[in-house]
Amino acid sequence: MLESLGSLSGTPWVYVIVSLSIVLDVFVPILPSGVLVIAAATTAAGTSTAADAVGGVDVTSPVHGGTPLAQMFSLVLCAATASVLGDMVAYRLAWRGGDRFDRTIGRSRRLTAAQKRLGTALTRGGGGIVVLARFAPAGRSVVSLGAGVAHRTVREFLPWSALAGLAWAAYSVSLGYFGGHWLGMSWVSPALSVVALFAAGSAAAFLMRRPDRGTAH
């Protein structure tokens, strides 16, 4: 994966691939969008570090897509924008096909509970659950579809979706950047970064389940 992204580094194609993966994984959560973001950031950081080491390449040239920090900023902006776009597409589809999506959610106790928590959180202005869900496995799908089915307003949902996308993108890119900067292009760097990403997802899922345990007693 690093070799493939490395050949695309500094070209618009890497942003197209990452964006498509992020937009689509709200519908197909098994897509490795987070892994792709980390790999792209690792590749950019590792390439610039290697270039600095040999001292013969100008990493600020157009061929390399600008300075490493500029590439990281562009990647964060790209990933966050794609995240919000995917959220809003799912939200609108669920809004328009509310009955069908509502029946689908109603067949799952977990999805029903998540939908109720989401509605309460958004109504009270506590949309932090949207941010948490962005890190949890399939949480983004549940939140975006649930907000649409419940007919939450764009004003209630969009700001939290934007904050969630930005937080997730910044975290994922930071993992890839620092891993690539410190460990270079070896497989160890993306592997450790992916572990850290999944650890954040597990922590988010745990925090989202806490209200269920609290109401059960």
PDB file of C-alpha atoms in Angstrom, residues 6-200:
ATOM      1  CA  GLY A   6       4.186   6.629  -2.797  1.00  0.00           C
ATOM      2  CA  SER A   7       3.937   6.559  -6.575  1.00  0.00           C
ATOM      3  CA  LEU A   8       0.933   8.904  -6.333  1.00  0.00           C
ATOM      4  CA  SER A   9       2.426  11.224  -3.708  1.00  0.00           C
ATOM      5  CA  GLY A  10       2.354  14.832  -4.831  1.00  0.00           C
ATOM      6  CA  THR A  11      -0.422  14.193  -7.348  1.00  0.00           C
ATOM      7  CA  PRO A  12      -4.157  14.883  -7.035  1.00  0.00           C
ATOM      8  CA  TRP A  13      -4.922  11.170  -7.331  1.00  0.00           C
ATOM      9  CA  VAL A  14      -3.962  10.398  -3.764  1.00  0.00           C
ATOM     10  CA  TYR A  15      -6.578  12.904  -2.563  1.00  0.00           C
ATOM     11  CA  VAL A  16      -9.187  11.472  -4.944  1.00  0.00           C
ATOM     12  CA  ILE A  17      -8.619   7.914  -3.687  1.00  0.00           C
ATOM     13  CA  VAL A  18      -8.674   8.945  -0.030  1.00  0.00           C
ATOM     14  CA  SER A  19     -11.775  11.103  -0.497  1.00  0.00           C
ATOM     15  CA  LEU A  20     -13.759   8.395  -2.298  1.00  0.00           C
ATOM     16  CA  SER A  21     -12.909   5.856   0.391  1.00  0.00           C
ATOM     17  CA  ILE A  22     -14.008   8.225   3.166  1.00  0.00           C
ATOM     18  CA  VAL A  23     -17.257   9.196   1.436  1.00  0.00           C
ATOM     19  CA  LEU A  24     -18.214   5.597   0.721  1.00  0.00           C
ATOM     20  CA  ASP A  25     -17.312   4.044   4.064  1.00  0.00           C
ATOM     21  CA  VAL A  26     -20.362   5.626   5.686  1.00  0.00           C
ATOM     22  CA  PHE A  27     -22.310   3.049   3.634  1.00  0.00           C
ATOM     23  CA  VAL A  28     -19.659   0.301   3.658  1.00  0.00           C
ATOM     24  CA  PRO A  29     -17.897   0.645   7.040  1.00  0.00           C
ATOM     25  CA  ILE A  30     -15.428  -2.126   6.188  1.00  0.00           C
ATOM     26  CA  LEU A  31     -13.642   0.192   3.736  1.00  0.00           C
ATOM     27  CA  PRO A  32     -10.195   1.061   5.186  1.00  0.00           C
ATOM     28  CA  SER A  33     -10.519   4.839   4.889  1.00  0.00           C
ATOM     29  CA  GLY A  34      -8.630   5.494   8.116  1.00  0.00           C
ATOM     30  CA  VAL A  35      -5.846   3.172   7.029  1.00  0.00           C
ATOM     31  CA  LEU A  36      -5.598   4.990   3.697  1.00  0.00           C
ATOM     32  CA  VAL A  37      -5.370   8.380   5.418  1.00  0.00           C
ATOM     33  CA  ILE A  38      -2.616   7.087   7.690  1.00  0.00           C
ATOM     34  CA  ALA A  39      -0.766   5.477   4.779  1.00  0.00           C
ATOM     35  CA  ALA A  40      -0.929   8.687   2.726  1.00  0.00           C
ATOM     36  CA  ALA A  41       0.392  10.763   5.638  1.00  0.00           C
ATOM     37  CA  THR A  42       3.098   8.201   6.409  1.00  0.00           C
ATOM     38  CA  THR A  43       4.201   8.152   2.786  1.00  0.00           C
ATOM     39  CA  ALA A  44       4.418  11.931   2.573  1.00  0.00           C
ATOM     40  CA  ALA A  45       6.311  12.230   5.863  1.00  0.00           C
ATOM     41  CA  GLY A  46       8.591   9.279   5.125  1.00  0.00           C
ATOM     42  CA  THR A  47       9.405  10.523   1.639  1.00  0.00           C
ATOM     43  CA  SER A  48      10.310  14.001   2.865  1.00  0.00           C
ATOM     44  CA  THR A  49      12.429  12.551   5.686  1.00  0.00           C
ATOM     45  CA  ALA A  50      14.318  10.343   3.250  1.00  0.00           C
ATOM     46  CA  ALA A  51      14.847  13.285   0.907  1.00  0.00           C
ATOM     47  CA  ASP A  52      16.217  15.410   3.728  1.00  0.00           C
ATOM     48  CA  ALA A  53      18.570  12.589   4.702  1.00  0.00           C
ATOM     49  CA  VAL A  54      20.152  12.326   1.266  1.00  0.00           C
ATOM     50  CA  GLY A  55      20.183  16.097   0.917  1.00  0.00           C
ATOM     51  CA  GLY A  56      19.705  16.112  -2.812  1.00  0.00           C
ATOM     52  CA  VAL A  57      15.988  16.756  -3.245  1.00  0.00           C
ATOM     53  CA  ASP A  58      14.044  19.951  -2.803  1.00  0.00           C
ATOM     54  CA  VAL A  59      10.903  18.803  -0.957  1.00  0.00           C
ATOM     55  CA  THR A  60       9.242  22.136  -1.585  1.00  0.00           C
ATOM     56  CA  SER A  61       9.212  21.582  -5.345  1.00  0.00           C
ATOM     57  CA  PRO A  62       5.894  21.058  -7.155  1.00  0.00           C
ATOM     58  CA  VAL A  63       6.868  17.453  -7.899  1.00  0.00           C
ATOM     59  CA  HIS A  64       6.645  16.625  -4.211  1.00  0.00           C
ATOM     60  CA  GLY A  65       3.451  18.585  -3.574  1.00  0.00           C
ATOM     61  CA  GLY A  66       4.894  21.259  -1.265  1.00  0.00           C
ATOM     62  CA  THR A  67       6.369  21.111   2.210  1.00  0.00           C
ATOM     63  CA  PRO A  68       5.437  18.201   4.500  1.00  0.00           C
ATOM     64  CA  LEU A  69       3.302  20.461   6.699  1.00  0.00           C
ATOM     65  CA  ALA A  70       1.482  21.812   3.652  1.00  0.00           C
ATOM     66  CA  GLN A  71       0.793  18.246   2.506  1.00  0.00           C
ATOM     67  CA  MET A  72      -0.485  17.319   5.970  1.00  0.00           C
ATOM     68  CA  PHE A  73      -2.767  20.344   6.055  1.00  0.00           C
ATOM     69  CA  SER A  74      -4.126  19.506   2.600  1.00  0.00           C
ATOM     70  CA  LEU A  75      -4.704  15.903   3.627  1.00  0.00           C
ATOM     71  CA  VAL A  76      -6.545  16.921   6.823  1.00  0.00           C
ATOM     72  CA  LEU A  77      -8.728  19.336   4.867  1.00  0.00           C
ATOM     73  CA  CYS A  78      -9.421  16.720   2.193  1.00  0.00           C
ATOM     74  CA  ALA A  79     -10.271  13.969   4.691  1.00  0.00           C
ATOM     75  CA  ALA A  80     -12.455  16.223   6.858  1.00  0.00           C
ATOM     76  CA  THR A  81     -14.380  17.555   3.855  1.00  0.00           C
ATOM     77  CA  ALA A  82     -14.957  14.049   2.482  1.00  0.00           C
ATOM     78  CA  SER A  83     -16.117  12.896   5.911  1.00  0.00           C
ATOM     79  CA  VAL A  84     -18.731  15.646   6.161  1.00  0.00           C
ATOM     80  CA  LEU A  85     -19.834  15.060   2.565  1.00  0.00           C
ATOM     81  CA  GLY A  86     -20.380  11.345   3.224  1.00  0.00           C
ATOM     82  CA  ASP A  87     -22.247  12.113   6.442  1.00  0.00           C
ATOM     83  CA  MET A  88     -24.579  14.531   4.697  1.00  0.00           C
ATOM     84  CA  VAL A  89     -25.279  12.156   1.785  1.00  0.00           C
ATOM     85  CA  ALA A  90     -26.242   9.395   4.252  1.00  0.00           C
ATOM     86  CA  TYR A  91     -28.253  11.883   6.318  1.00  0.00           C
ATOM     87  CA  ARG A  92     -30.224  13.086   3.285  1.00  0.00           C
ATOM     88  CA  LEU A  93     -30.885   9.575   1.990  1.00  0.00           C
ATOM     89  CA  ALA A  94     -32.135   8.470   5.404  1.00  0.00           C
ATOM     90  CA  TRP A  95     -34.272  11.614   5.676  1.00  0.00           C
ATOM     91  CA  ARG A  96     -36.000  10.941   2.365  1.00  0.00           C
ATOM     92  CA  GLY A  97     -36.336   7.197   2.869  1.00  0.00           C
ATOM     93  CA  GLY A  98     -37.162   7.508   6.549  1.00  0.00           C
ATOM     94  CA  ASP A  99     -39.695   4.680   6.809  1.00  0.00           C
ATOM     95  CA  ARG A 100     -37.441   2.126   5.189  1.00  0.00           C
ATOM     96  CA  PHE A 101     -34.385   3.131   7.209  1.00  0.00           C
ATOM     97  CA  ASP A 102     -36.508   3.327  10.352  1.00  0.00           C
ATOM     98  CA  ARG A 103     -37.636  -0.279   9.879  1.00  0.00           C
ATOM     99  CA  THR A 104     -34.025  -1.330   9.344  1.00  0.00           C
ATOM    100  CA  ILE A 105     -32.885   0.422  12.512  1.00  0.00           C
ATOM    101  CA  GLY A 106     -35.905  -0.902  14.429  1.00  0.00           C
ATOM    102  CA  ARG A 107     -34.785  -4.484  13.819  1.00  0.00           C
ATOM    103  CA  SER A 108     -31.603  -3.842  15.785  1.00  0.00           C
ATOM    104  CA  ARG A 109     -31.773  -3.091  19.505  1.00  0.00           C
ATOM    105  CA  ARG A 110     -28.291  -1.577  19.353  1.00  0.00           C
ATOM    106  CA  LEU A 111     -29.147   0.779  16.486  1.00  0.00           C
ATOM    107  CA  THR A 112     -32.426   1.769  18.128  1.00  0.00           C
ATOM    108  CA  ALA A 113     -30.677   2.652  21.395  1.00  0.00           C
ATOM    109  CA  ALA A 114     -28.011   4.596  19.516  1.00  0.00           C
ATOM    110  CA  GLN A 115     -30.684   6.518  17.605  1.00  0.00           C
ATOM    111  CA  LYS A 116     -32.451   7.502  20.834  1.00  0.00           C
ATOM    112  CA  ARG A 117     -29.192   8.649  22.453  1.00  0.00           C
ATOM    113  CA  LEU A 118     -28.350  10.662  19.370  1.00  0.00           C
ATOM    114  CA  GLY A 119     -31.701  12.427  19.362  1.00  0.00           C
ATOM    115  CA  THR A 120     -31.434  13.330  23.039  1.00  0.00           C
ATOM    116  CA  ALA A 121     -27.837  14.508  22.673  1.00  0.00           C
ATOM    117  CA  LEU A 122     -28.538  16.733  19.681  1.00  0.00           C
ATOM    118  CA  THR A 123     -31.651  18.229  21.244  1.00  0.00           C
ATOM    119  CA  ARG A 124     -29.745  19.148  24.382  1.00  0.00           C
ATOM    120  CA  GLY A 125     -26.823  20.520  22.374  1.00  0.00           C
ATOM    121  CA  GLY A 126     -24.588  17.671  23.512  1.00  0.00           C
ATOM    122  CA  GLY A 127     -23.573  16.517  20.072  1.00  0.00           C
ATOM    123  CA  GLY A 128     -20.258  15.239  21.396  1.00  0.00           C
ATOM    124  CA  ILE A 129     -21.713  11.796  20.727  1.00  0.00           C
ATOM    125  CA  VAL A 130     -21.357  12.570  16.998  1.00  0.00           C
ATOM    126  CA  VAL A 131     -17.647  13.175  17.519  1.00  0.00           C
ATOM    127  CA  LEU A 132     -17.231   9.978  19.527  1.00  0.00           C
ATOM    128  CA  ALA A 133     -19.154   7.984  16.956  1.00  0.00           C
ATOM    129  CA  ARG A 134     -16.790   9.128  14.201  1.00  0.00           C
ATOM    130  CA  PHE A 135     -14.016   7.118  15.858  1.00  0.00           C
ATOM    131  CA  ALA A 136     -16.125   4.076  16.826  1.00  0.00           C
ATOM    132  CA  PRO A 137     -16.498   1.174  14.366  1.00  0.00           C
ATOM    133  CA  ALA A 138     -19.610   1.800  12.223  1.00  0.00           C
ATOM    134  CA  GLY A 139     -20.549   4.625  14.602  1.00  0.00           C
ATOM    135  CA  ARG A 140     -20.476   7.188  11.822  1.00  0.00           C
ATOM    136  CA  SER A 141     -23.045   5.183   9.853  1.00  0.00           C
ATOM    137  CA  VAL A 142     -25.369   4.843  12.834  1.00  0.00           C
ATOM    138  CA  VAL A 143     -25.196   8.545  13.664  1.00  0.00           C
ATOM    139  CA  SER A 144     -25.618   9.855  10.113  1.00  0.00           C
ATOM    140  CA  LEU A 145     -28.475   7.516   9.217  1.00  0.00           C
ATOM    141  CA  GLY A 146     -30.073   7.944  12.648  1.00  0.00           C
ATOM    142  CA  ALA A 147     -30.037  11.724  12.358  1.00  0.00           C
ATOM    143  CA  GLY A 148     -31.742  11.483   8.978  1.00  0.00           C
ATOM    144  CA  VAL A 149     -34.381   9.002  10.095  1.00  0.00           C
ATOM    145  CA  ALA A 150     -35.153  11.127  13.165  1.00  0.00           C
ATOM    146  CA  HIS A 151     -35.423  14.221  10.931  1.00  0.00           C
ATOM    147  CA  ARG A 152     -32.885  16.194  12.938  1.00  0.00           C
ATOM    148  CA  THR A 153     -32.288  19.584  11.382  1.00  0.00           C
ATOM    149  CA  VAL A 154     -29.143  20.396   9.427  1.00  0.00           C
ATOM    150  CA  ARG A 155     -28.406  23.092  12.009  1.00  0.00           C
ATOM    151  CA  GLU A 156     -28.361  20.432  14.729  1.00  0.00           C
ATOM    152  CA  PHE A 157     -26.323  17.855  12.839  1.00  0.00           C
ATOM    153  CA  LEU A 158     -23.926  19.611  10.439  1.00  0.00           C
ATOM    154  CA  PRO A 159     -21.721  21.510  12.939  1.00  0.00           C
ATOM    155  CA  TRP A 160     -21.103  18.349  14.946  1.00  0.00           C
ATOM    156  CA  SER A 161     -20.435  16.352  11.772  1.00  0.00           C
ATOM    157  CA  ALA A 162     -17.860  18.964  10.728  1.00  0.00           C
ATOM    158  CA  LEU A 163     -16.188  18.888  14.143  1.00  0.00           C
ATOM    159  CA  ALA A 164     -16.173  15.082  14.116  1.00  0.00           C
ATOM    160  CA  GLY A 165     -14.673  14.927  10.625  1.00  0.00           C
ATOM    161  CA  LEU A 166     -11.983  17.458  11.487  1.00  0.00           C
ATOM    162  CA  ALA A 167     -11.056  15.711  14.743  1.00  0.00           C
ATOM    163  CA  TRP A 168     -10.878  12.297  13.066  1.00  0.00           C
ATOM    164  CA  ALA A 169      -8.897  13.602  10.088  1.00  0.00           C
ATOM    165  CA  ALA A 170      -6.420  15.517  12.262  1.00  0.00           C
ATOM    166  CA  TYR A 171      -5.885  12.495  14.523  1.00  0.00           C
ATOM    167  CA  SER A 172      -5.407  10.065  11.619  1.00  0.00           C
ATOM    168  CA  VAL A 173      -3.056  12.354   9.693  1.00  0.00           C
ATOM    169  CA  SER A 174      -1.054  13.093  12.843  1.00  0.00           C
ATOM    170  CA  LEU A 175      -0.578   9.383  13.458  1.00  0.00           C
ATOM    171  CA  GLY A 176       0.704   8.864   9.928  1.00  0.00           C
ATOM    172  CA  TYR A 177       2.871  11.968   9.924  1.00  0.00           C
ATOM    173  CA  PHE A 178       4.669  11.354  13.205  1.00  0.00           C
ATOM    174  CA  GLY A 179       5.019   7.648  12.465  1.00  0.00           C
ATOM    175  CA  GLY A 180       6.527   8.336   9.046  1.00  0.00           C
ATOM    176  CA  HIS A 181       8.723  11.123  10.397  1.00  0.00           C
ATOM    177  CA  TRP A 182      10.157   9.049  13.222  1.00  0.00           C
ATOM    178  CA  LEU A 183      10.170   5.547  11.718  1.00  0.00           C
ATOM    179  CA  GLY A 184      10.382   6.249   7.999  1.00  0.00           C
ATOM    180  CA  MET A 185       8.748   4.096   5.320  1.00  0.00           C
ATOM    181  CA  SER A 186       9.022   0.745   7.104  1.00  0.00           C
ATOM    182  CA  TRP A 187       5.898  -1.336   7.762  1.00  0.00           C
ATOM    183  CA  VAL A 188       6.291  -0.693  11.505  1.00  0.00           C
ATOM    184  CA  SER A 189       5.189   2.925  11.184  1.00  0.00           C
ATOM    185  CA  PRO A 190       1.749   2.412   9.593  1.00  0.00           C
ATOM    186  CA  ALA A 191       1.174  -0.719  11.686  1.00  0.00           C
ATOM    187  CA  LEU A 192       1.625   1.171  14.963  1.00  0.00           C
ATOM    188  CA  SER A 193      -0.469   4.057  13.655  1.00  0.00           C
ATOM    189  CA  VAL A 194      -3.329   1.735  12.701  1.00  0.00           C
ATOM    190  CA  VAL A 195      -3.178   0.135  16.158  1.00  0.00           C
ATOM    191  CA  ALA A 196      -3.476   3.610  17.703  1.00  0.00           C
ATOM    192  CA  LEU A 197      -6.431   4.396  15.421  1.00  0.00           C
ATOM    193  CA  PHE A 198      -8.248   1.212  16.435  1.00  0.00           C
ATOM    194  CA  ALA A 199      -7.448   1.908  20.096  1.00  0.00           C
ATOM    195  CA  ALA A 200      -9.186   5.274  19.776  1.00  0.00           C
TER     196      ALA A 200
END
